[in-house]
Coordinates of N, CA and C and ligand atoms in Angstrom, one line a residue:
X1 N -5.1 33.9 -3.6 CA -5.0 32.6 -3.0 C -4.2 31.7 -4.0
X2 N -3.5 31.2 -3.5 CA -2.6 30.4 -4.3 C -3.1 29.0 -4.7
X3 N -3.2 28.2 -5.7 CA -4.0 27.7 -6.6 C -3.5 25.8 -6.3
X4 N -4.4 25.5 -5.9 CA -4.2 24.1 -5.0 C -3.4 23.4 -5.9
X5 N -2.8 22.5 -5.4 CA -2.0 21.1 -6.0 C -2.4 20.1 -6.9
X6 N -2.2 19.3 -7.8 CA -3.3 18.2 -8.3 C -3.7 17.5 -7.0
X7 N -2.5 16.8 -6.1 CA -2.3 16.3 -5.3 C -4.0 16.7 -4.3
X8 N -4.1 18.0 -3.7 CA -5.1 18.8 -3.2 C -6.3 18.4 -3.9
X9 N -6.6 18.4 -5.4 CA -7.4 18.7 -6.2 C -8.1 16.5 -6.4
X10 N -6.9 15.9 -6.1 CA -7.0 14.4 -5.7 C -8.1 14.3 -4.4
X11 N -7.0 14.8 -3.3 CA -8.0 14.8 -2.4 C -9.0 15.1 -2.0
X12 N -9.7 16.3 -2.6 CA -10.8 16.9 -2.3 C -12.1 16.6 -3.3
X13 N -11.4 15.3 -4.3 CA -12.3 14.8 -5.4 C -12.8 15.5 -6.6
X14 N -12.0 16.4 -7.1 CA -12.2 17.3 -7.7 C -11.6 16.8 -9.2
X15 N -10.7 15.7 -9.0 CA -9.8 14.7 -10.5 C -10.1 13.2 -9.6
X16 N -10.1 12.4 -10.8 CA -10.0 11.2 -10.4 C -8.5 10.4 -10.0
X17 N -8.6 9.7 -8.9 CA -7.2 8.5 -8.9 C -7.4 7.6 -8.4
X18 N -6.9 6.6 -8.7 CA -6.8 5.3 -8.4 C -6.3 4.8 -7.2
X19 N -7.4 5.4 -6.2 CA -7.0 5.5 -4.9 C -6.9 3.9 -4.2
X20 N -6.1 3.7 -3.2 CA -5.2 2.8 -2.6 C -5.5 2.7 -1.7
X21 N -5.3 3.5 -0.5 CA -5.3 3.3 0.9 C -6.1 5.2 1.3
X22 N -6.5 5.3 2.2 CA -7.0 6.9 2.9 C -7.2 6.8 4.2
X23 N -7.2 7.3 5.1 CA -7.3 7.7 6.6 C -7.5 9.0 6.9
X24 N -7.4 9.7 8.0 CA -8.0 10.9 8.4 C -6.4 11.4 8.1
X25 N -5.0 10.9 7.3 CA -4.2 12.4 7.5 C -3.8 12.4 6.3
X26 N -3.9 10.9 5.6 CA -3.4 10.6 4.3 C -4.4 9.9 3.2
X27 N -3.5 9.9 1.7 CA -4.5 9.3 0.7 C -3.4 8.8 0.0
X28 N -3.5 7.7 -0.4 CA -2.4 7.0 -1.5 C -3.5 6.5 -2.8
X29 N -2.7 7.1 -3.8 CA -3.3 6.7 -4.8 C -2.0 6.5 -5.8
X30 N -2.1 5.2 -7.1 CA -1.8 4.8 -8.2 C -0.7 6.0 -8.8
X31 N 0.4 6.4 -9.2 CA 1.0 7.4 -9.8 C 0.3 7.5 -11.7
X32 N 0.1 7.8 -12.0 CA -0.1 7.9 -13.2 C 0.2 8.0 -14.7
X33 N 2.4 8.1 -14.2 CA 3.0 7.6 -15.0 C 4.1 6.6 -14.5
X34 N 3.3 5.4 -13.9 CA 4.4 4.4 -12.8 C 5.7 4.1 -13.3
X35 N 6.7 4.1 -12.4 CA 7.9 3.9 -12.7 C 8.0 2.4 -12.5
X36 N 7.3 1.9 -12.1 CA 7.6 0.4 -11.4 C 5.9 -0.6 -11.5
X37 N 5.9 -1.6 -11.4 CA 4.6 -2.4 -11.5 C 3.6 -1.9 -10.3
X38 N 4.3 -1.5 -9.3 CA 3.5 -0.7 -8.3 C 4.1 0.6 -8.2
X39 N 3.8 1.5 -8.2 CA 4.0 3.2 -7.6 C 3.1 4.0 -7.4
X40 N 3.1 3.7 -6.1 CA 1.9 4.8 -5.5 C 2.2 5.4 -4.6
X41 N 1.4 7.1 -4.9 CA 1.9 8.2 -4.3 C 1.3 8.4 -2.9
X42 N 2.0 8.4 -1.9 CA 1.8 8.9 -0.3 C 1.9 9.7 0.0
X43 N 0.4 10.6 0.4 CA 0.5 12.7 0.6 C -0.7 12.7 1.4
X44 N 0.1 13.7 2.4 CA -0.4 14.0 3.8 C -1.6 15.1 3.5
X45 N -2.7 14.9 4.0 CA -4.2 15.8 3.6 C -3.6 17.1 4.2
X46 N -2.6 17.3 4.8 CA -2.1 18.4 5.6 C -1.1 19.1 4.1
X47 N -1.4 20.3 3.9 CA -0.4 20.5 2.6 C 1.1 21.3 3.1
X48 N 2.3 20.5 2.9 CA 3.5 20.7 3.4 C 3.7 20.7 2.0
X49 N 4.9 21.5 1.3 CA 5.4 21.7 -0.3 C 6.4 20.6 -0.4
X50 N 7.4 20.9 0.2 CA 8.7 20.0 0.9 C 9.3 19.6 1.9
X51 N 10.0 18.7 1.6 CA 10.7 18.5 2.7 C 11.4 19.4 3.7
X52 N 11.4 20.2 2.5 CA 12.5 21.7 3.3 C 11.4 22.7 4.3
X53 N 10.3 22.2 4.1 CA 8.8 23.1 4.6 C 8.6 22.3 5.9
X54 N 9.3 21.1 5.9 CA 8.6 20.3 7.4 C 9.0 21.0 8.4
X55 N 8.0 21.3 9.6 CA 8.6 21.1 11.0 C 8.3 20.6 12.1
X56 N 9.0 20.9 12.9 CA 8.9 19.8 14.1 C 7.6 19.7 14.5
X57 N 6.3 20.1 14.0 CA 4.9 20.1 14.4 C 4.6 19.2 13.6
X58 N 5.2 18.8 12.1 CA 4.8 17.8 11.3 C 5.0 16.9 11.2
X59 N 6.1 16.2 12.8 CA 6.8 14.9 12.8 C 5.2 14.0 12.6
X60 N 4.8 14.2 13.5 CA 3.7 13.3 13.3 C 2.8 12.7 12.4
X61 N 2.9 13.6 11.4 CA 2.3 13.3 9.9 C 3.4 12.9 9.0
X62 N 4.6 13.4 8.7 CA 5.3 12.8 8.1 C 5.6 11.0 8.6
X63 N 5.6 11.0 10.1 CA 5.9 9.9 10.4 C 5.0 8.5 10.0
X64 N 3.7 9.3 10.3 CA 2.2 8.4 10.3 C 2.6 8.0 8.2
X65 N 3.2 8.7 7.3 CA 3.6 8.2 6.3 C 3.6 7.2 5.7
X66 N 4.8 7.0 7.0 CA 5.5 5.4 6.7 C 4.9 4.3 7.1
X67 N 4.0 4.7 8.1 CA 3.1 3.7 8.5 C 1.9 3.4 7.6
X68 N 1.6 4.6 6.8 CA 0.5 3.8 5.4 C 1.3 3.2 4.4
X69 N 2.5 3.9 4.5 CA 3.5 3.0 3.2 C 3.3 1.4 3.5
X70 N 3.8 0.9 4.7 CA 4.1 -0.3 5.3 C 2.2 -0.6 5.1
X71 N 1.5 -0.1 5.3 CA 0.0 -1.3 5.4 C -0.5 -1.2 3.7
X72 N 0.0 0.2 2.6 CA 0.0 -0.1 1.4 C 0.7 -1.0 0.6
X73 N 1.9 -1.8 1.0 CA 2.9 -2.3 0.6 C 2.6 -3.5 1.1
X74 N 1.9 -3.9 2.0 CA 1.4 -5.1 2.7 C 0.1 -5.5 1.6
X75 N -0.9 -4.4 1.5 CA -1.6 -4.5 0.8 C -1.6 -5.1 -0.7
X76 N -0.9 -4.2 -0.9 CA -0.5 -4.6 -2.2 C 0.5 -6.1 -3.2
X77 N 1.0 -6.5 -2.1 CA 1.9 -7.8 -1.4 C 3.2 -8.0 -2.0
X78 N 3.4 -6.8 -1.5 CA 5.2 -6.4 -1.7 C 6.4 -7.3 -0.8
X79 N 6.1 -8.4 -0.5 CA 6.7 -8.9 0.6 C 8.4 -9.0 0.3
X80 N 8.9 -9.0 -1.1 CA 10.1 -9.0 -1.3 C 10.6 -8.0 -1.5
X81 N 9.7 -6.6 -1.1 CA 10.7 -5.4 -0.6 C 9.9 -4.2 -1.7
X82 N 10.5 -3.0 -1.2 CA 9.8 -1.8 -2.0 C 10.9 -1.2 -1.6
X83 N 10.3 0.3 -2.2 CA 11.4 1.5 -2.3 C 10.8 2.2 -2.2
X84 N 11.4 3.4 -1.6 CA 10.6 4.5 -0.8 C 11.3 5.6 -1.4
X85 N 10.6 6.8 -2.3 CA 11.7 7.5 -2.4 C 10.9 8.9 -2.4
X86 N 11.4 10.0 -1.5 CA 11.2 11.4 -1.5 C 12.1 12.5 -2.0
X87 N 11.5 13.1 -3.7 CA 12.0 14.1 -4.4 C 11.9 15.3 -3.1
X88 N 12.5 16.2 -3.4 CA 12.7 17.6 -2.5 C 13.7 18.7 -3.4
X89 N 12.6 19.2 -4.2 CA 13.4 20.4 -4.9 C 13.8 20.3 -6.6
X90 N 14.0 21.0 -7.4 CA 14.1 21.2 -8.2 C 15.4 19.7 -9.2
X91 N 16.6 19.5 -8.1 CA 17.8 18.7 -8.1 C 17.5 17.7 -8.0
X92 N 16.4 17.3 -7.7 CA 15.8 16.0 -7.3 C 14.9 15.7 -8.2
X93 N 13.9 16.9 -8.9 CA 13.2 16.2 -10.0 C 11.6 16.5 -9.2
X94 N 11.5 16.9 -8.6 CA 10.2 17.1 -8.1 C 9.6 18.1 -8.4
X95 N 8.3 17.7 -9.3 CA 7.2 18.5 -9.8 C 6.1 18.9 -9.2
X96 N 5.7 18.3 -7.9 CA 4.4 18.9 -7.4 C 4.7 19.0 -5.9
X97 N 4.7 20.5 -5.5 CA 5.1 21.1 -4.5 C 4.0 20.8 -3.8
X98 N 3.9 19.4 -3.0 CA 3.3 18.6 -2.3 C 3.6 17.4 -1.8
X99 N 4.2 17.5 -0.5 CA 5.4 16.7 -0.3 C 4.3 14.9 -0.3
X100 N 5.7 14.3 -0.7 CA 4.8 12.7 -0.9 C 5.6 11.7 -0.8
X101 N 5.7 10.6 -0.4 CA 6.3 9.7 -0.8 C 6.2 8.4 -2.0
X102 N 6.9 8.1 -2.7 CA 6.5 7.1 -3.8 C 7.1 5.9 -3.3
X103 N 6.3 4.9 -3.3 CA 6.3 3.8 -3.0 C 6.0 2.8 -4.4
X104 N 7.9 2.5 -4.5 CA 7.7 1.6 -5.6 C 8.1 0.0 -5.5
X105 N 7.7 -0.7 -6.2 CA 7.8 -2.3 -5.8 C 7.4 -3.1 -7.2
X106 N 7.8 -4.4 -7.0 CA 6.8 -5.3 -8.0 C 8.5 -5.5 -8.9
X107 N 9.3 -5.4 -9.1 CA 10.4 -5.3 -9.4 C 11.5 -4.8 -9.0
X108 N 13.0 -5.2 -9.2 CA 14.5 -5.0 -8.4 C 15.2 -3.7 -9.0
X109 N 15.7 -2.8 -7.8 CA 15.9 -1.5 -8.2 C 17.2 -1.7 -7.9
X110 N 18.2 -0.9 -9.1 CA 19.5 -0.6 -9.0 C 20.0 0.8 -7.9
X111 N 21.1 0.7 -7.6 CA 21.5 1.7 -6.5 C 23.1 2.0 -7.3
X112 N 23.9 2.9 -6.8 CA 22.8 4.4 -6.7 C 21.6 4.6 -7.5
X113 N 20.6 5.5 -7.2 CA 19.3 5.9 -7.9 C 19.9 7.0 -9.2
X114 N 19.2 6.8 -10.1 CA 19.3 7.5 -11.4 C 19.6 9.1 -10.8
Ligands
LIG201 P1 7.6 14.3 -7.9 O1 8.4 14.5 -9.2 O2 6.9 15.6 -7.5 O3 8.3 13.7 -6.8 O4 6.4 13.3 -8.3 C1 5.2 13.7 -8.8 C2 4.5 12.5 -9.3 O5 3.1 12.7 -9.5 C3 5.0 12.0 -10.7 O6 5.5 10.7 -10.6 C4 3.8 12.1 -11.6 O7 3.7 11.0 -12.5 C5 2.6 12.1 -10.6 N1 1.5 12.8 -11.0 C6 1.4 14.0 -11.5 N2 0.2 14.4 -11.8 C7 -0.6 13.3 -11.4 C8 -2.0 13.1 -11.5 O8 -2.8 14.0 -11.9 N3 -2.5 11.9 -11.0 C9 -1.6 11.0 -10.5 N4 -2.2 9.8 -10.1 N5 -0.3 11.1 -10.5 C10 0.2 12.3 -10.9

């Protein structure tokens, strides 16, 4: 059996996080080494690795996402804007083969991204 995610190990209560927002498909919790005044991680209770792993059966949960991003980002009172950003793959910098979104805010972000 292949050996669950922290992400997994988050949701099943097994490590602690500084949980945010949860619903029946998702859990946002606090990132641990924030890049931003706010960064928190958005990951589907459903375990997809990547983006390159989605399929058309997962629109619905990837999509339902963006809809906790927007009520965590409300929450949180991001009203002058956030940043949404999804690693996918090694070239991108992504360490936990558990697809997620980071939702950063609380300060102005330069483009292109690093
Ligand atoms: P990735 O590089 O895969 O897109 O992002 C993984 C993120 O997970 C990183 O920003 C990292 O700081 C965060 N992270 C890794 N382990 C933990 C953990 O145990 N708890 C929390 N809250 N965040 C973690």
């Amino acid at each position: 059996m292949t050996a669950k995610t922290v992400f997994q190990r988050i949701i099943d209560r097994e490590i602690p996080a500084d949980i945010v927002y949860e619903d029946d498909r998702c859990i946002a919790f606090k990132d641990i080494h924030p890049a931003a005044p706010v960064h928190v991680l958005i990951v589907p209770k459903q375990l997809i690795a990547t983006v390159n792993d989605v399929t058309p059966a997962d629109e619905p949960v990837m999509g339902h996402l963006f809809s906790a991003a927007k009520a965590v980002a409300a929450k949180l009172g991001l009203a002058g804007g956030y940043r949404i950003v999804i690693n996918c793959g090694p070239d991108a910098g992504q360490e936990v083969m558990h697809v997620h979104l980071h939702l950063l805010g609380g300060r102005k972000f330069g483009w292109p991204p690093g």
